[in-house]
PDB file of C-alpha atoms in Angstrom:
ATOM      1  CA  MET A   1     -69.761  25.864  30.579  1.00 49.00           C
ATOM      2  CA  ASN A   2     -70.895  23.283  33.461  1.00 56.00           C
ATOM      3  CA  SER A   3     -67.178  21.205  34.514  1.00 53.00           C
ATOM      4  CA  PHE A   4     -69.267  17.522  32.785  1.00 49.00           C
ATOM      5  CA  ARG A   5     -68.939  19.048  28.945  1.00 52.00           C
ATOM      6  CA  ALA A   6     -65.365  20.582  29.362  1.00 49.00           C
ATOM      7  CA  ALA A   7     -64.159  16.843  30.440  1.00 48.00           C
ATOM      8  CA  SER A   8     -66.107  15.422  27.835  1.00 48.00           C
ATOM      9  CA  ARG A   9     -65.174  17.864  25.280  1.00 52.00           C
ATOM     10  CA  ILE A  10     -61.361  16.899  26.601  1.00 51.00           C
ATOM     11  CA  ALA A  11     -62.034  13.212  26.674  1.00 49.00           C
ATOM     12  CA  LEU A  12     -63.162  13.587  22.826  1.00 51.00           C
ATOM     13  CA  ARG A  13     -59.940  15.239  21.589  1.00 54.00           C
ATOM     14  CA  THR A  14     -57.746  13.323  23.185  1.00 49.00           C
ATOM     15  CA  LYS A  15     -57.497   9.419  21.866  1.00 51.00           C
ATOM     16  CA  PRO A  16     -57.176   6.724  24.287  1.00 51.00           C
ATOM     17  CA  THR A  17     -54.535   5.134  25.183  1.00 51.00           C
ATOM     18  CA  ARG A  18     -54.366   0.754  23.925  1.00 49.00           C
ATOM     19  CA  ALA A  19     -54.272   0.043  27.460  1.00 49.00           C
ATOM     20  CA  LEU A  20     -57.669   1.713  28.301  1.00 50.00           C
ATOM     21  CA  LEU A  21     -59.258  -0.591  25.667  1.00 50.00           C
ATOM     22  CA  ALA A  22     -60.825  -3.518  26.167  1.00 49.00           C
ATOM     23  CA  PRO A  23     -58.996  -6.182  23.499  1.00 52.00           C
ATOM     24  CA  ARG A  24     -61.422  -6.283  20.203  1.00 52.00           C
ATOM     25  CA  ARG A  25     -61.813  -9.865  18.972  1.00 51.00           C
ATOM     26  CA  ASN A  26     -63.869 -10.322  16.338  1.00 49.00           C
ATOM     27  CA  TYR A  27     -63.610 -14.331  15.912  1.00 49.00           C
ATOM     28  CA  ALA A  28     -62.041 -17.470  17.999  1.00 50.00           C
ATOM     29  CA  GLU A  29     -57.978 -16.949  17.647  1.00 50.00           C
ATOM     30  CA  ALA A  30     -56.239 -19.888  16.478  1.00 46.00           C
ATOM     31  CA  ALA A  31     -56.023 -22.848  19.176  1.00 42.00           C
ATOM     32  CA  GLY A  32     -52.005 -23.488  19.799  1.00 41.00           C
ATOM     33  CA  PRO A  33     -50.874 -27.665  20.842  1.00 41.00           C
ATOM     34  CA  ALA A  34     -52.264 -26.421  24.577  1.00 51.00           C
ATOM     35  CA  ASP A  35     -55.209 -25.236  24.346  1.00 84.00           C
ATOM     36  CA  LYS A  36     -57.801 -26.588  25.201  1.00 89.00           C
ATOM     37  CA  ILE A  37     -61.793 -25.726  25.947  1.00 91.00           C
ATOM     38  CA  ARG A  38     -63.353 -27.708  28.952  1.00 93.00           C
ATOM     39  CA  LEU A  39     -66.664 -29.038  27.669  1.00 93.00           C
ATOM     40  CA  SER A  40     -69.742 -30.038  29.672  1.00 93.00           C
ATOM     41  CA  LEU A  41     -72.457 -32.003  27.608  1.00 94.00           C
ATOM     42  CA  THR A  42     -75.458 -31.946  30.176  1.00 94.00           C
ATOM     43  CA  LEU A  43     -78.603 -33.654  29.538  1.00 92.00           C
ATOM     44  CA  PRO A  44     -81.678 -33.759  32.334  1.00 93.00           C
ATOM     45  CA  HIS A  45     -80.593 -37.389  33.467  1.00 92.00           C
ATOM     46  CA  GLN A  46     -76.814 -37.471  32.486  1.00 92.00           C
ATOM     47  CA  SER A  47     -73.718 -36.047  32.291  1.00 92.00           C
ATOM     48  CA  ILE A  48     -72.460 -37.160  29.351  1.00 92.00           C
ATOM     49  CA  TYR A  49     -69.134 -34.827  29.467  1.00 91.00           C
ATOM     50  CA  LYS A  50     -68.324 -33.403  33.004  1.00 93.00           C
ATOM     51  CA  ALA A  51     -65.419 -30.677  32.641  1.00 88.00           C
ATOM     52  CA  SER A  52     -63.375 -32.269  30.164  1.00 89.00           C
ATOM     53  CA  ASP A  53     -60.700 -31.372  28.098  1.00 90.00           C
ATOM     54  CA  VAL A  54     -61.360 -31.062  24.294  1.00 92.00           C
ATOM     55  CA  ILE A  55     -59.670 -29.701  21.301  1.00 92.00           C
ATOM     56  CA  GLN A  56     -62.695 -28.976  19.322  1.00 92.00           C
ATOM     57  CA  VAL A  57     -66.372 -29.091  19.522  1.00 94.00           C
ATOM     58  CA  ASN A  58     -68.207 -28.721  16.323  1.00 95.00           C
ATOM     59  CA  ILE A  59     -71.678 -27.459  16.942  1.00 95.00           C
ATOM     60  CA  PRO A  60     -75.434 -27.316  14.460  1.00 93.00           C
ATOM     61  CA  ALA A  61     -76.323 -23.608  15.719  1.00 93.00           C
ATOM     62  CA  GLU A  62     -79.441 -21.707  14.408  1.00 92.00           C
ATOM     63  CA  SER A  63     -77.047 -19.573  13.010  1.00 91.00           C
ATOM     64  CA  GLY A  64     -75.171 -22.553  10.751  1.00 91.00           C
ATOM     65  CA  ASP A  65     -72.406 -24.878  12.153  1.00 92.00           C
ATOM     66  CA  MET A  66     -69.631 -23.472  14.360  1.00 92.00           C
ATOM     67  CA  GLY A  67     -66.362 -25.005  15.364  1.00 93.00           C
ATOM     68  CA  ILE A  68     -65.307 -23.940  18.376  1.00 92.00           C
ATOM     69  CA  LEU A  69     -61.786 -23.535  19.514  1.00 91.00           C
ATOM     70  CA  ALA A  70     -59.957 -22.159  22.942  1.00 90.00           C
ATOM     71  CA  ASN A  71     -60.039 -18.778  23.142  1.00 89.00           C
ATOM     72  CA  HIS A  72     -63.374 -18.774  20.998  1.00 91.00           C
ATOM     73  CA  VAL A  73     -65.365 -15.836  21.153  1.00 91.00           C
ATOM     74  CA  PRO A  74     -68.024 -16.018  24.229  1.00 92.00           C
ATOM     75  CA  SER A  75     -71.632 -16.216  23.416  1.00 92.00           C
ATOM     76  CA  ILE A  76     -75.209 -18.490  23.785  1.00 94.00           C
ATOM     77  CA  GLU A  77     -76.340 -20.168  20.481  1.00 94.00           C
ATOM     78  CA  GLN A  78     -79.394 -21.902  19.887  1.00 95.00           C
ATOM     79  CA  LEU A  79     -78.524 -25.922  18.726  1.00 94.00           C
ATOM     80  CA  ARG A  80     -80.907 -27.680  15.722  1.00 91.00           C
ATOM     81  CA  PRO A  81     -81.511 -31.156  15.601  1.00 89.00           C
ATOM     82  CA  GLY A  82     -77.865 -32.368  14.204  1.00 91.00           C
ATOM     83  CA  VAL A  83     -74.873 -33.876  14.491  1.00 93.00           C
ATOM     84  CA  ILE A  84     -72.032 -32.331  17.666  1.00 94.00           C
ATOM     85  CA  ASP A  85     -68.575 -33.775  16.429  1.00 94.00           C
ATOM     86  CA  ILE A  86     -66.200 -33.489  20.014  1.00 94.00           C
ATOM     87  CA  ILE A  87     -62.553 -33.799  18.265  1.00 92.00           C
ATOM     88  CA  GLU A  88     -60.632 -35.162  21.996  1.00 90.00           C
ATOM     89  CA  GLU A  89     -56.232 -35.523  21.926  1.00 85.00           C
ATOM     90  CA  GLY A  90     -55.447 -38.409  20.168  1.00 82.00           C
ATOM     91  CA  ALA A  91     -58.658 -40.141  20.912  1.00 71.00           C
ATOM     92  CA  GLY A  92     -59.805 -39.119  17.536  1.00 85.00           C
ATOM     93  CA  SER A  93     -63.996 -37.957  17.776  1.00 89.00           C
ATOM     94  CA  LYS A  94     -66.886 -38.851  19.189  1.00 92.00           C
ATOM     95  CA  GLN A  95     -70.463 -37.937  17.430  1.00 93.00           C
ATOM     96  CA  PHE A  96     -73.458 -37.400  18.535  1.00 94.00           C
ATOM     97  CA  PHE A  97     -76.938 -36.504  17.709  1.00 93.00           C
ATOM     98  CA  LEU A  98     -78.910 -33.666  19.281  1.00 92.00           C
ATOM     99  CA  SER A  99     -82.334 -33.305  19.350  1.00 85.00           C
ATOM    100  CA  GLY A 100     -81.736 -29.638  20.072  1.00 89.00           C
ATOM    101  CA  GLY A 101     -80.781 -27.718  23.106  1.00 94.00           C
ATOM    102  CA  PHE A 102     -78.347 -24.463  23.822  1.00 96.00           C
ATOM    103  CA  ALA A 103     -74.474 -23.857  23.236  1.00 95.00           C
ATOM    104  CA  VAL A 104     -73.021 -21.460  25.941  1.00 95.00           C
ATOM    105  CA  VAL A 105     -69.313 -20.535  24.807  1.00 94.00           C
ATOM    106  CA  GLN A 106     -68.073 -18.836  28.153  1.00 92.00           C
ATOM    107  CA  PRO A 107     -64.766 -16.497  27.799  1.00 86.00           C
ATOM    108  CA  ASP A 108     -62.362 -18.772  29.290  1.00 86.00           C
ATOM    109  CA  SER A 109     -62.469 -21.428  27.128  1.00 91.00           C
ATOM    110  CA  GLN A 110     -65.574 -23.185  28.812  1.00 92.00           C
ATOM    111  CA  LEU A 111     -68.233 -24.704  26.609  1.00 94.00           C
ATOM    112  CA  SER A 112     -71.765 -25.869  27.862  1.00 95.00           C
ATOM    113  CA  ILE A 113     -74.020 -27.545  25.860  1.00 96.00           C
ATOM    114  CA  ASN A 114     -77.307 -28.429  27.659  1.00 96.00           C
ATOM    115  CA  ALA A 115     -79.610 -30.761  25.639  1.00 93.00           C
ATOM    116  CA  VAL A 116     -83.099 -32.822  26.534  1.00 91.00           C
ATOM    117  CA  GLU A 117     -81.470 -35.925  23.921  1.00 90.00           C
ATOM    118  CA  ALA A 118     -78.230 -36.838  22.581  1.00 91.00           C
ATOM    119  CA  PHE A 119     -77.018 -40.546  21.343  1.00 91.00           C
ATOM    120  CA  PRO A 120     -73.902 -41.468  20.003  1.00 92.00           C
ATOM    121  CA  LEU A 121     -73.926 -41.439  16.309  1.00 89.00           C
ATOM    122  CA  GLU A 122     -73.503 -44.999  16.055  1.00 89.00           C
ATOM    123  CA  ASP A 123     -76.154 -45.925  18.310  1.00 88.00           C
ATOM    124  CA  PHE A 124     -78.825 -45.550  15.212  1.00 87.00           C
ATOM    125  CA  SER A 125     -79.911 -48.058  12.333  1.00 87.00           C
ATOM    126  CA  PRO A 126     -80.173 -46.929   8.844  1.00 89.00           C
ATOM    127  CA  GLU A 127     -83.314 -48.858   8.322  1.00 90.00           C
ATOM    128  CA  ALA A 128     -85.283 -48.229  11.505  1.00 89.00           C
ATOM    129  CA  VAL A 129     -84.665 -44.165  10.981  1.00 87.00           C
ATOM    130  CA  ARG A 130     -86.070 -44.902   7.031  1.00 90.00           C
ATOM    131  CA  ALA A 131     -88.774 -46.949   9.033  1.00 91.00           C
ATOM    132  CA  GLN A 132     -89.511 -44.624  11.292  1.00 89.00           C
ATOM    133  CA  LEU A 133     -89.197 -41.874   8.725  1.00 89.00           C
ATOM    134  CA  ALA A 134     -92.392 -43.009   6.694  1.00 89.00           C
ATOM    135  CA  GLU A 135     -94.376 -43.487   9.294  1.00 88.00           C
ATOM    136  CA  ALA A 136     -94.127 -39.823  10.238  1.00 87.00           C
ATOM    137  CA  GLN A 137     -94.252 -38.653   6.651  1.00 88.00           C
ATOM    138  CA  ARG A 138     -97.768 -41.191   6.627  1.00 86.00           C
ATOM    139  CA  ILE A 139     -99.084 -39.431   9.460  1.00 85.00           C
ATOM    140  CA  ALA A 140     -98.379 -36.260   8.423  1.00 85.00           C
ATOM    141  CA  SER A 141     -99.754 -36.539   5.438  1.00 86.00           C
ATOM    142  CA  GLY A 142    -103.331 -36.061   6.861  1.00 79.00           C
ATOM    143  CA  SER A 143    -104.393 -39.303   8.732  1.00 69.00           C
ATOM    144  CA  GLY A 144    -104.368 -38.573  11.992  1.00 72.00           C
ATOM    145  CA  SER A 145    -105.205 -36.077  14.732  1.00 81.00           C
ATOM    146  CA  GLU A 146    -104.187 -32.430  13.890  1.00 84.00           C
ATOM    147  CA  GLN A 147    -101.670 -32.670  17.395  1.00 86.00           C
ATOM    148  CA  ASP A 148    -100.533 -35.881  15.594  1.00 83.00           C
ATOM    149  CA  ILE A 149     -99.914 -34.111  12.136  1.00 85.00           C
ATOM    150  CA  ALA A 150     -97.517 -31.600  14.522  1.00 86.00           C
ATOM    151  CA  GLU A 151     -95.728 -33.812  16.310  1.00 86.00           C
ATOM    152  CA  ALA A 152     -95.234 -35.854  12.708  1.00 86.00           C
ATOM    153  CA  LYS A 153     -93.764 -32.733  10.730  1.00 87.00           C
ATOM    154  CA  VAL A 154     -91.346 -32.686  13.960  1.00 86.00           C
ATOM    155  CA  GLU A 155     -90.228 -35.844  13.918  1.00 86.00           C
ATOM    156  CA  ILE A 156     -89.879 -35.492  10.406  1.00 89.00           C
ATOM    157  CA  GLU A 157     -87.651 -32.776  10.548  1.00 86.00           C
ATOM    158  CA  VAL A 158     -85.332 -34.866  13.232  1.00 86.00           C
ATOM    159  CA  LEU A 159     -85.387 -37.891  11.173  1.00 88.00           C
ATOM    160  CA  GLU A 160     -84.130 -35.990   8.150  1.00 87.00           C
ATOM    161  CA  THR A 161     -81.344 -34.517  10.058  1.00 86.00           C
ATOM    162  CA  LEU A 162     -80.571 -37.835  11.362  1.00 86.00           C
ATOM    163  CA  GLN A 163     -80.921 -39.882   7.956  1.00 86.00           C
ATOM    164  CA  ALA A 164     -78.089 -36.983   6.431  1.00 86.00           C
ATOM    165  CA  ALA A 165     -75.553 -37.887   9.188  1.00 84.00           C
ATOM    166  CA  LEU A 166     -75.619 -41.458   8.702  1.00 83.00           C
ATOM    167  CA  LYS A 167     -75.136 -41.050   5.128  1.00 82.00           C
TER     168      LYS A 167
END
């Protein structure tokens, strides 16, 4: 028997000590009052948050809505159109509507959100959204070119999400 087989047999028989194992984590640990996330919310033309400390960020991930606290399990999430809710210490929360993007949670409580567009939710008028949605639905029902119809369907998805967020 060669030395590799002998070593592997011994390794299989002995229990590894806890010191050798990486800490096991499945869910975010409860954040203490001093724990914060370092948030960067970046668009192609500006940075809305640049390594700012916040308490929690709620995001509309493709896999489902997520609340991210300090010490969250590292992950990469694709974002669908929707509202991100940023909870700051003492200042309440700020809400932004994103058309999509990506969120990257780092192991050291850093969260980077990269999006093409993000606007404060209070900048939207429910009446204007309703009017744009009606126009997009009219185009999607067949009164345009194939490209116009495809663009209108994407616009409908975004506008319906925005309309629901404004209610």
